[in-house]
PDB file of C-alpha atoms in Angstrom:
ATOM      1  CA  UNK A  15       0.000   0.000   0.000  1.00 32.00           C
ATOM      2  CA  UNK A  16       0.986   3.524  -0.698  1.00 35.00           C
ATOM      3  CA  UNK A  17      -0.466   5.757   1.961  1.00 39.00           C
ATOM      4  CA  UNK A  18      -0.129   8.562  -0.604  1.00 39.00           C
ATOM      5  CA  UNK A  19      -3.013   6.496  -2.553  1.00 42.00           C
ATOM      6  CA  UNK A  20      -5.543   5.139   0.056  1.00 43.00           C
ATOM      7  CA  UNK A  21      -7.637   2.734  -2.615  1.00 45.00           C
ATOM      8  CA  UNK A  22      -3.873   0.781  -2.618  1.00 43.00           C
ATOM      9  CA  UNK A  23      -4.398  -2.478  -0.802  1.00 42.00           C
ATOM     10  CA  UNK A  24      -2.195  -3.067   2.398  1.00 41.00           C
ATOM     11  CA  UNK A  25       1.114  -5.413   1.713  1.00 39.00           C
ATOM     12  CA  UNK A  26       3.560  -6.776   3.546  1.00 38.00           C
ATOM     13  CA  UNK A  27       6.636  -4.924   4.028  1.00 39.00           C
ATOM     14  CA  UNK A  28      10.587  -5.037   5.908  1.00 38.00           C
ATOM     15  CA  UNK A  29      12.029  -1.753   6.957  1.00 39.00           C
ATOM     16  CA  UNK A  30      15.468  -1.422   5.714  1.00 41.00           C
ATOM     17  CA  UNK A  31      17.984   1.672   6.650  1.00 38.00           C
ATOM     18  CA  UNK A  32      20.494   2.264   3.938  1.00 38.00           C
ATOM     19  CA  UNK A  33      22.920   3.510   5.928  1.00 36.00           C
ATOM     20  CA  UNK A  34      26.522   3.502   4.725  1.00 37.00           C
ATOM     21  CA  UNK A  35      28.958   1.018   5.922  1.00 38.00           C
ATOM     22  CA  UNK A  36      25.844  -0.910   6.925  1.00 36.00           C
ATOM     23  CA  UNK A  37      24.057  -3.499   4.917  1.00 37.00           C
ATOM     24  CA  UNK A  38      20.365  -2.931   4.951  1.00 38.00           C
ATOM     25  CA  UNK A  39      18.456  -4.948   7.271  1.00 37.00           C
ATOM     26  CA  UNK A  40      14.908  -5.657   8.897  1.00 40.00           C
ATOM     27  CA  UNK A  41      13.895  -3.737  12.313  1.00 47.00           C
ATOM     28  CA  UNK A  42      14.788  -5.760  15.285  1.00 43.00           C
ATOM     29  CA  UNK A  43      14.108  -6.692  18.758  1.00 39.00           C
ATOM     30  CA  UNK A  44      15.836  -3.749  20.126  1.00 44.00           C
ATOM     31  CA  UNK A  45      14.502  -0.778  18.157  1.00 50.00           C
ATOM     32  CA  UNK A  46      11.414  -0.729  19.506  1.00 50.00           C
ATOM     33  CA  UNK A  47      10.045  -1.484  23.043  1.00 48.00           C
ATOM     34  CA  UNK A  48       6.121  -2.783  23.532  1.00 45.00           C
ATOM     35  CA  UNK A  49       5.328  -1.000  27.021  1.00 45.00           C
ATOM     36  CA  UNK A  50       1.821  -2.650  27.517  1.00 40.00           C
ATOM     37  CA  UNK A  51       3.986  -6.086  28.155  1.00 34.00           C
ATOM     38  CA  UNK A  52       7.539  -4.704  29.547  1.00 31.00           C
ATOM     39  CA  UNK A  53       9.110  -6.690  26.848  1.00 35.00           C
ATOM     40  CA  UNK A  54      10.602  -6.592  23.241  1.00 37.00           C
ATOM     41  CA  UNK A  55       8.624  -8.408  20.625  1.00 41.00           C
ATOM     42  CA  UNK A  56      10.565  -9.589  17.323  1.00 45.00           C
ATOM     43  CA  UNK A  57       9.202  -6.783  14.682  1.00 43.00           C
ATOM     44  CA  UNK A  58      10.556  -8.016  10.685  1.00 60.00           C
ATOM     45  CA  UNK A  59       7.305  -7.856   9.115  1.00 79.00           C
ATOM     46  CA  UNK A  60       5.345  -4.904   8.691  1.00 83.00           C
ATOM     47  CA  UNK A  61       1.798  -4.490   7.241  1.00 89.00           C
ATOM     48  CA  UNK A  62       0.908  -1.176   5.686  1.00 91.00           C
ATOM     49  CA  UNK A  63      -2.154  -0.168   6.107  1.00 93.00           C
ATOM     50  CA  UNK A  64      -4.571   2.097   3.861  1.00 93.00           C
ATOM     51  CA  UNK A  65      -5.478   4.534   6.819  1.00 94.00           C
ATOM     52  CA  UNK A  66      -1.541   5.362   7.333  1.00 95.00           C
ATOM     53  CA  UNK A  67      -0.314   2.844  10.171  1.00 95.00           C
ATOM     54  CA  UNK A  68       2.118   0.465  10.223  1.00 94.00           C
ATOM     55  CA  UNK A  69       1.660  -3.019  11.583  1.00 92.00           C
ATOM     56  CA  UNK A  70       3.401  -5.805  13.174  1.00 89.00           C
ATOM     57  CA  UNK A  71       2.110  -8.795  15.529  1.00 87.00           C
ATOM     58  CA  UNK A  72      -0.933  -6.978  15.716  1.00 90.00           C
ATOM     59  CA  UNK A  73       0.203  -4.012  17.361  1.00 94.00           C
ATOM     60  CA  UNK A  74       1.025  -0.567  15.616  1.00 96.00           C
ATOM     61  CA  UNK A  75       4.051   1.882  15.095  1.00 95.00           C
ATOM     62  CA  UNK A  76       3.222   4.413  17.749  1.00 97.00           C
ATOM     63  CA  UNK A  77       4.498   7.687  18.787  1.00 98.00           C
ATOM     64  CA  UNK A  78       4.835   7.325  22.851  1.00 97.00           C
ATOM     65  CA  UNK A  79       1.920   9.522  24.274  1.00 96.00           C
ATOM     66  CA  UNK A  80       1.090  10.834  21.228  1.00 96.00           C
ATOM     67  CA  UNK A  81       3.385  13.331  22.477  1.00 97.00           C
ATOM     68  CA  UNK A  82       5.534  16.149  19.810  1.00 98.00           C
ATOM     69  CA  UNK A  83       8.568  16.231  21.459  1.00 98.00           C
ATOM     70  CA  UNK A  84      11.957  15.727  19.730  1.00 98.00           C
ATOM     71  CA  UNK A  85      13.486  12.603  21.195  1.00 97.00           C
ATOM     72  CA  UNK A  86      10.085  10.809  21.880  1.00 97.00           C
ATOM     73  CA  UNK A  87       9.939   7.094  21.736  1.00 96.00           C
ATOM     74  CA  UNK A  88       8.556   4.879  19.969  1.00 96.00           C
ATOM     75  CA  UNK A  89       6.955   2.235  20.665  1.00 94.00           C
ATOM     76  CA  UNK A  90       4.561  -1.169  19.147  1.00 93.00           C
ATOM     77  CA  UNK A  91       0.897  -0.462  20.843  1.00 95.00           C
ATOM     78  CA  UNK A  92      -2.628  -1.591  20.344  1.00 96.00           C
ATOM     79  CA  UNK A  93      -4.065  -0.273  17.071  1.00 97.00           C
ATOM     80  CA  UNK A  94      -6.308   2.523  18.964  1.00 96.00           C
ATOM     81  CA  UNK A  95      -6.736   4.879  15.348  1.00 89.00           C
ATOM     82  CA  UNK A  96      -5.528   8.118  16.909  1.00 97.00           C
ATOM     83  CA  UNK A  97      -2.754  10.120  14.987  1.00 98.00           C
ATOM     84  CA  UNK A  98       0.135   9.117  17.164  1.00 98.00           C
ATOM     85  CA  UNK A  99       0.050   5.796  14.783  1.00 98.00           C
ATOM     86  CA  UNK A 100      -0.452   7.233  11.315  1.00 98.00           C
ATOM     87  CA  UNK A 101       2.827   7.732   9.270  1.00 97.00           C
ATOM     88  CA  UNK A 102       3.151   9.108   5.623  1.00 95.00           C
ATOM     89  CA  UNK A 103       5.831   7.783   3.387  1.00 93.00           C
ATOM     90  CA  UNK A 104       7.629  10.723   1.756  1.00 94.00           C
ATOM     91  CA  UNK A 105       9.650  10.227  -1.349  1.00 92.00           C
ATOM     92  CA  UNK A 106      12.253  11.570   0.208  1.00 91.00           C
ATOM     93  CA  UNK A 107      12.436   8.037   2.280  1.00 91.00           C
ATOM     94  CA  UNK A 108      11.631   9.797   5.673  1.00 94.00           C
ATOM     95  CA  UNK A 109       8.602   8.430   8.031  1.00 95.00           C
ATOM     96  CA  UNK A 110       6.329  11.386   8.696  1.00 97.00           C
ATOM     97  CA  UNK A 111       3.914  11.824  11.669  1.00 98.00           C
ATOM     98  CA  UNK A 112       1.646  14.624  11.002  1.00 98.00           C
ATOM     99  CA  UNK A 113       0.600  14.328  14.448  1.00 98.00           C
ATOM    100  CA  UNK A 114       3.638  15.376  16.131  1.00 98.00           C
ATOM    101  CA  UNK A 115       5.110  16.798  12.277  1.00 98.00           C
ATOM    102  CA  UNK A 116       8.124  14.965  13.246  1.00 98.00           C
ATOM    103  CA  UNK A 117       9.846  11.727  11.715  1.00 98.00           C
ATOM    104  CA  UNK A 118      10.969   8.314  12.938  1.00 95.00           C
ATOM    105  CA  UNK A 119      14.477   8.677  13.694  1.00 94.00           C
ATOM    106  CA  UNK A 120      17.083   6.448  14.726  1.00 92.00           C
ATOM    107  CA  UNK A 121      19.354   8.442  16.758  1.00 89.00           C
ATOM    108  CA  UNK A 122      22.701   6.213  16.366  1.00 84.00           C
ATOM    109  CA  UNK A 123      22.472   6.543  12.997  1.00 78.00           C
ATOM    110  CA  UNK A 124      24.078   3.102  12.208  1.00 71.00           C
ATOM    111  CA  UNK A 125      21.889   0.612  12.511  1.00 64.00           C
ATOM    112  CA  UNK A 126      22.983  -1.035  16.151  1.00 67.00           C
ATOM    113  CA  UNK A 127      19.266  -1.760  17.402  1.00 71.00           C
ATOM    114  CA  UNK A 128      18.800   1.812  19.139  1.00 80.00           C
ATOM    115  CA  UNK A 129      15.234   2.824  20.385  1.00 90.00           C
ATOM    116  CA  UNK A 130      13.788   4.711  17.911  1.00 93.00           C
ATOM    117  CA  UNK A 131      12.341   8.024  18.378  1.00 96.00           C
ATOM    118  CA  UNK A 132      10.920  11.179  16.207  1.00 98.00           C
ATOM    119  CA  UNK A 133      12.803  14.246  15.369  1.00 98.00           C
ATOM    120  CA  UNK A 134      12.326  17.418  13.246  1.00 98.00           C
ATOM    121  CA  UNK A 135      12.736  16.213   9.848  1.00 97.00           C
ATOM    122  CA  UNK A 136      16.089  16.647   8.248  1.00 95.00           C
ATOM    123  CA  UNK A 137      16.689  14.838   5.392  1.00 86.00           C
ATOM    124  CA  UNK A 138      19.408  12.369   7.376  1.00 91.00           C
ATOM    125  CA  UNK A 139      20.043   8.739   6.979  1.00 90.00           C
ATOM    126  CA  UNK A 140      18.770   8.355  10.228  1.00 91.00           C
ATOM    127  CA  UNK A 141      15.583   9.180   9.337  1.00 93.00           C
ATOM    128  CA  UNK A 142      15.342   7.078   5.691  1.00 91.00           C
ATOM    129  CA  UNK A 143      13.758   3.874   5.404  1.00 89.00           C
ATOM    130  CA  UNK A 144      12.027   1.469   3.056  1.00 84.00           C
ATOM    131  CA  UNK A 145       8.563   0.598   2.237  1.00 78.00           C
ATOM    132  CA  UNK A 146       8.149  -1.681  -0.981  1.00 56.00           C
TER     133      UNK A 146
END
């Protein structure tokens, strides 16, 4: 799906960073923490859905709080519809939360398995990823 053209059916995606010097690879256990269960849940395959959120396990991509700060987490979460779990795909590769009009970032910037978080938008490798 292509949340840029909502009549697109949802499909089954991997998040890859290119970062360089790194080899592209899936999200892992330790990018992103699941607070309802204290525990980190193996996310590889992601679902994309036509309303704008991203899906794994059943749970969603979600902005911690719904909150607009830079350096908020994020974290997998019950589907619950609000805007702190939609996410536009730019074509720049960047994540985009209009809620917060910040983007999923992965502060290392090198692919370890850091928590991610959203930050002002800036056009860095941190913040590209891939959506077939």
């Amino acid at each position: 799906h292509d949340p840029r053209n909502p009549g697109d059916p949802a499909r089954t995606a991997t998040r890859q960073s290119p970062l360089p010097g790194h080899p592209a690879r899936p999200i892992n256990d330790q990018e992103i923490s699941t607070p309802e269960s204290a525990r980190w849940i193996r996310a590889q395959v992601w679902t994309v859905e036509a309303n704008g959120t991203l899906r794994t396990s059943g749970m969603c991509l979600d902005v911690e709080g719904g909150n607009d700060v830079d350096g908020t987490l994020i974290d997998l979460y019950t589907c619950n519809g609000t805007g702190a779990q939609v996410w536009t795909a730019r074509s720049d590769g960047e994540l985009y939360n209009p809620l917060s009009a910040k983007c999923l970032d992965d502060p290392a910037g090198d692919g370890s398995g850091t928590q991610l978080e959203i930050w002002d938008c800036h056009d860095g490798v941190n913040q590209v990823w891939t959506l077939p």
